[in-house]
Amino acid sequence: MFPEAGAAAAAYAGLGAILGHDFPVWHRFRGGKGVSCTCGALVSISFGYGLLACAVGGIGVLVSHYLPIGAVLIPAAFLIPAFCRYGNEVGILTVVMTLIMVQRHLPGLKNIPTGTEPQKDFLKKRKRSKRDQR
């Protein structure tokens, strides 16, 4: 996106956006939308690999039916390209993004084995209501 600034600048900016959305001061450090910020950060670092990482996370949700799985898979899928293509600095920043995502979704990840985490089936046909049939 900004080739003259480099991937590291995009990674730092993305990490700042993730931290700002996940831990906003004005909401007593309780926030959200970190997954979408992570996707945006990864796409800013590398358009192709970022989209691929987001697709891996989406497929993870479609297969597992658990949103926390996809949320953690997105930055984790970007780790190899981050280190191999962009070097240690971007790789370490991506590790930090992954750890933030794990920390934010740890309660949901812990609920999966106990069966208390709600499942989402996005491919299941929904029943049409009487209102939709008109």
PDB file of C-alpha atoms in Angstrom, residues 1-129:
ATOM      1  CA  MET A   1       0.000   0.000   0.000  1.00  0.00           C
ATOM      2  CA  PHE A   2       2.863   2.377   0.894  1.00  0.00           C
ATOM      3  CA  PRO A   3       5.929   0.761  -0.683  1.00  0.00           C
ATOM      4  CA  GLU A   4       8.234   3.643   0.201  1.00  0.00           C
ATOM      5  CA  ALA A   5       7.338   3.347   3.902  1.00  0.00           C
ATOM      6  CA  GLY A   6       7.907  -0.392   3.979  1.00  0.00           C
ATOM      7  CA  ALA A   7       6.168  -3.338   5.528  1.00  0.00           C
ATOM      8  CA  ALA A   8       7.492  -2.513   8.991  1.00  0.00           C
ATOM      9  CA  ALA A   9       5.740   0.879   8.977  1.00  0.00           C
ATOM     10  CA  ALA A  10       2.477  -0.796   7.981  1.00  0.00           C
ATOM     11  CA  ALA A  11       2.966  -3.398  10.721  1.00  0.00           C
ATOM     12  CA  TYR A  12       3.569  -0.736  13.391  1.00  0.00           C
ATOM     13  CA  ALA A  13       0.552   1.268  12.228  1.00  0.00           C
ATOM     14  CA  GLY A  14      -1.564  -1.872  12.176  1.00  0.00           C
ATOM     15  CA  LEU A  15      -0.451  -2.860  15.666  1.00  0.00           C
ATOM     16  CA  GLY A  16      -1.359   0.618  16.878  1.00  0.00           C
ATOM     17  CA  ALA A  17      -4.822   0.320  15.339  1.00  0.00           C
ATOM     18  CA  ILE A  18      -5.312  -3.122  16.876  1.00  0.00           C
ATOM     19  CA  LEU A  19      -4.281  -1.901  20.322  1.00  0.00           C
ATOM     20  CA  GLY A  20      -6.497   1.161  19.989  1.00  0.00           C
ATOM     21  CA  HIS A  21      -9.527  -0.922  19.070  1.00  0.00           C
ATOM     22  CA  ASP A  22      -8.948  -3.749  21.544  1.00  0.00           C
ATOM     23  CA  PHE A  23      -7.966  -1.554  24.494  1.00  0.00           C
ATOM     24  CA  PRO A  24      -9.540   1.913  24.070  1.00  0.00           C
ATOM     25  CA  VAL A  25      -8.807   4.243  26.973  1.00  0.00           C
ATOM     26  CA  TRP A  26     -12.243   5.904  26.845  1.00  0.00           C
ATOM     27  CA  HIS A  27     -13.996   2.535  27.278  1.00  0.00           C
ATOM     28  CA  ARG A  28     -11.884   1.490  30.266  1.00  0.00           C
ATOM     29  CA  PHE A  29      -9.668  -0.662  28.027  1.00  0.00           C
ATOM     30  CA  ARG A  30     -12.570  -2.839  26.899  1.00  0.00           C
ATOM     31  CA  GLY A  31     -12.983  -2.797  23.177  1.00  0.00           C
ATOM     32  CA  GLY A  32     -13.659  -4.880  20.150  1.00  0.00           C
ATOM     33  CA  LYS A  33     -13.260  -5.087  16.392  1.00  0.00           C
ATOM     34  CA  GLY A  34      -9.707  -6.336  16.797  1.00  0.00           C
ATOM     35  CA  VAL A  35     -10.250  -9.063  14.213  1.00  0.00           C
ATOM     36  CA  SER A  36     -11.200  -6.580  11.513  1.00  0.00           C
ATOM     37  CA  CYS A  37      -8.264  -4.333  12.467  1.00  0.00           C
ATOM     38  CA  THR A  38      -5.951  -7.335  12.292  1.00  0.00           C
ATOM     39  CA  CYS A  39      -7.245  -8.173   8.823  1.00  0.00           C
ATOM     40  CA  GLY A  40      -6.714  -4.582   7.744  1.00  0.00           C
ATOM     41  CA  ALA A  41      -3.212  -4.523   9.193  1.00  0.00           C
ATOM     42  CA  LEU A  42      -2.203  -7.733   7.441  1.00  0.00           C
ATOM     43  CA  VAL A  43      -3.624  -6.574   4.114  1.00  0.00           C
ATOM     44  CA  SER A  44      -1.707  -3.299   4.560  1.00  0.00           C
ATOM     45  CA  ILE A  45       1.531  -5.197   5.095  1.00  0.00           C
ATOM     46  CA  SER A  46       0.962  -7.508   2.137  1.00  0.00           C
ATOM     47  CA  PHE A  47      -2.189  -7.443   0.061  1.00  0.00           C
ATOM     48  CA  GLY A  48      -1.938 -11.014  -1.232  1.00  0.00           C
ATOM     49  CA  TYR A  49      -0.692 -12.730   1.910  1.00  0.00           C
ATOM     50  CA  GLY A  50      -3.084 -10.665   4.027  1.00  0.00           C
ATOM     51  CA  LEU A  51      -6.075 -11.766   1.977  1.00  0.00           C
ATOM     52  CA  LEU A  52      -4.834 -15.343   2.117  1.00  0.00           C
ATOM     53  CA  ALA A  53      -4.545 -15.164   5.917  1.00  0.00           C
ATOM     54  CA  CYS A  54      -8.073 -13.758   6.166  1.00  0.00           C
ATOM     55  CA  ALA A  55      -9.324 -16.554   3.913  1.00  0.00           C
ATOM     56  CA  VAL A  56      -7.612 -19.151   6.131  1.00  0.00           C
ATOM     57  CA  GLY A  57      -9.399 -17.693   9.153  1.00  0.00           C
ATOM     58  CA  GLY A  58     -12.719 -17.691   7.308  1.00  0.00           C
ATOM     59  CA  ILE A  59     -12.266 -21.306   6.269  1.00  0.00           C
ATOM     60  CA  GLY A  60     -11.368 -22.143   9.867  1.00  0.00           C
ATOM     61  CA  VAL A  61     -14.694 -20.714  11.019  1.00  0.00           C
ATOM     62  CA  LEU A  62     -16.629 -22.483   8.263  1.00  0.00           C
ATOM     63  CA  VAL A  63     -15.044 -25.827   9.140  1.00  0.00           C
ATOM     64  CA  SER A  64     -15.000 -25.560  12.952  1.00  0.00           C
ATOM     65  CA  HIS A  65     -18.112 -23.363  13.411  1.00  0.00           C
ATOM     66  CA  TYR A  66     -16.236 -21.429  16.117  1.00  0.00           C
ATOM     67  CA  LEU A  67     -15.427 -17.729  15.698  1.00  0.00           C
ATOM     68  CA  PRO A  68     -12.437 -17.737  18.112  1.00  0.00           C
ATOM     69  CA  ILE A  69     -10.702 -20.345  15.935  1.00  0.00           C
ATOM     70  CA  GLY A  70     -10.881 -18.080  12.894  1.00  0.00           C
ATOM     71  CA  ALA A  71      -9.821 -15.035  14.896  1.00  0.00           C
ATOM     72  CA  VAL A  72      -6.617 -16.743  16.011  1.00  0.00           C
ATOM     73  CA  LEU A  73      -5.931 -18.406  12.653  1.00  0.00           C
ATOM     74  CA  ILE A  74      -5.864 -15.081  10.778  1.00  0.00           C
ATOM     75  CA  PRO A  75      -2.649 -13.641  12.256  1.00  0.00           C
ATOM     76  CA  ALA A  76      -1.164 -17.114  12.791  1.00  0.00           C
ATOM     77  CA  ALA A  77      -1.486 -17.856   9.072  1.00  0.00           C
ATOM     78  CA  PHE A  78       0.475 -14.689   8.340  1.00  0.00           C
ATOM     79  CA  LEU A  79       3.456 -15.639  10.533  1.00  0.00           C
ATOM     80  CA  ILE A  80       5.408 -17.605   7.924  1.00  0.00           C
ATOM     81  CA  PRO A  81       5.154 -14.948   5.183  1.00  0.00           C
ATOM     82  CA  ALA A  82       5.919 -12.248   7.761  1.00  0.00           C
ATOM     83  CA  PHE A  83       9.209 -13.825   8.805  1.00  0.00           C
ATOM     84  CA  CYS A  84      10.237 -15.259   5.425  1.00  0.00           C
ATOM     85  CA  ARG A  85       9.342 -12.337   3.184  1.00  0.00           C
ATOM     86  CA  TYR A  86       9.540  -9.268   5.430  1.00  0.00           C
ATOM     87  CA  GLY A  87      12.097 -10.200   8.079  1.00  0.00           C
ATOM     88  CA  ASN A  88      12.314 -10.452  11.828  1.00  0.00           C
ATOM     89  CA  GLU A  89      10.858  -7.037  12.656  1.00  0.00           C
ATOM     90  CA  VAL A  90       7.581  -7.639  10.814  1.00  0.00           C
ATOM     91  CA  GLY A  91       7.596 -11.245  11.999  1.00  0.00           C
ATOM     92  CA  ILE A  92       7.865 -10.241  15.642  1.00  0.00           C
ATOM     93  CA  LEU A  93       5.120  -7.631  15.230  1.00  0.00           C
ATOM     94  CA  THR A  94       2.936 -10.347  13.710  1.00  0.00           C
ATOM     95  CA  VAL A  95       3.679 -12.593  16.704  1.00  0.00           C
ATOM     96  CA  VAL A  96       2.506  -9.741  18.947  1.00  0.00           C
ATOM     97  CA  MET A  97      -0.684  -9.428  16.866  1.00  0.00           C
ATOM     98  CA  THR A  98      -1.235 -13.176  17.200  1.00  0.00           C
ATOM     99  CA  LEU A  99      -0.706 -13.085  20.969  1.00  0.00           C
ATOM    100  CA  ILE A 100      -3.160 -10.208  21.312  1.00  0.00           C
ATOM    101  CA  MET A 101      -5.723 -12.177  19.331  1.00  0.00           C
ATOM    102  CA  VAL A 102      -5.164 -15.266  21.499  1.00  0.00           C
ATOM    103  CA  GLN A 103      -5.483 -13.177  24.666  1.00  0.00           C
ATOM    104  CA  ARG A 104      -8.699 -11.524  23.490  1.00  0.00           C
ATOM    105  CA  HIS A 105     -10.270 -14.829  22.434  1.00  0.00           C
ATOM    106  CA  LEU A 106      -8.911 -17.056  25.196  1.00  0.00           C
ATOM    107  CA  PRO A 107     -12.255 -17.310  27.042  1.00  0.00           C
ATOM    108  CA  GLY A 108     -13.943 -18.519  23.856  1.00  0.00           C
ATOM    109  CA  LEU A 109     -11.093 -20.913  23.100  1.00  0.00           C
ATOM    110  CA  LYS A 110     -11.402 -22.366  26.618  1.00  0.00           C
ATOM    111  CA  ASN A 111     -15.153 -22.832  26.138  1.00  0.00           C
ATOM    112  CA  ILE A 112     -14.758 -24.943  22.990  1.00  0.00           C
ATOM    113  CA  PRO A 113     -13.710 -28.197  24.735  1.00  0.00           C
ATOM    114  CA  THR A 114     -16.466 -27.814  27.331  1.00  0.00           C
ATOM    115  CA  GLY A 115     -19.096 -27.266  24.646  1.00  0.00           C
ATOM    116  CA  THR A 116     -20.213 -23.911  26.027  1.00  0.00           C
ATOM    117  CA  GLU A 117     -18.905 -21.783  23.143  1.00  0.00           C
ATOM    118  CA  PRO A 118     -21.715 -21.008  20.698  1.00  0.00           C
ATOM    119  CA  GLN A 119     -21.278 -22.441  17.230  1.00  0.00           C
ATOM    120  CA  LYS A 120     -21.955 -20.455  14.067  1.00  0.00           C
ATOM    121  CA  ASP A 121     -22.988 -22.280  10.924  1.00  0.00           C
ATOM    122  CA  PHE A 122     -22.851 -19.750   8.125  1.00  0.00           C
ATOM    123  CA  LEU A 123     -23.552 -22.285   5.387  1.00  0.00           C
ATOM    124  CA  LYS A 124     -26.731 -23.681   6.931  1.00  0.00           C
ATOM    125  CA  LYS A 125     -29.855 -22.643   5.126  1.00  0.00           C
ATOM    126  CA  ARG A 126     -31.975 -20.508   7.350  1.00  0.00           C
ATOM    127  CA  LYS A 127     -35.676 -21.088   7.594  1.00  0.00           C
ATOM    128  CA  ARG A 128     -37.755 -18.518   5.809  1.00  0.00           C
ATOM    129  CA  SER A 129     -40.128 -16.692   8.049  1.00  0.00           C
TER     130      SER A 129
END
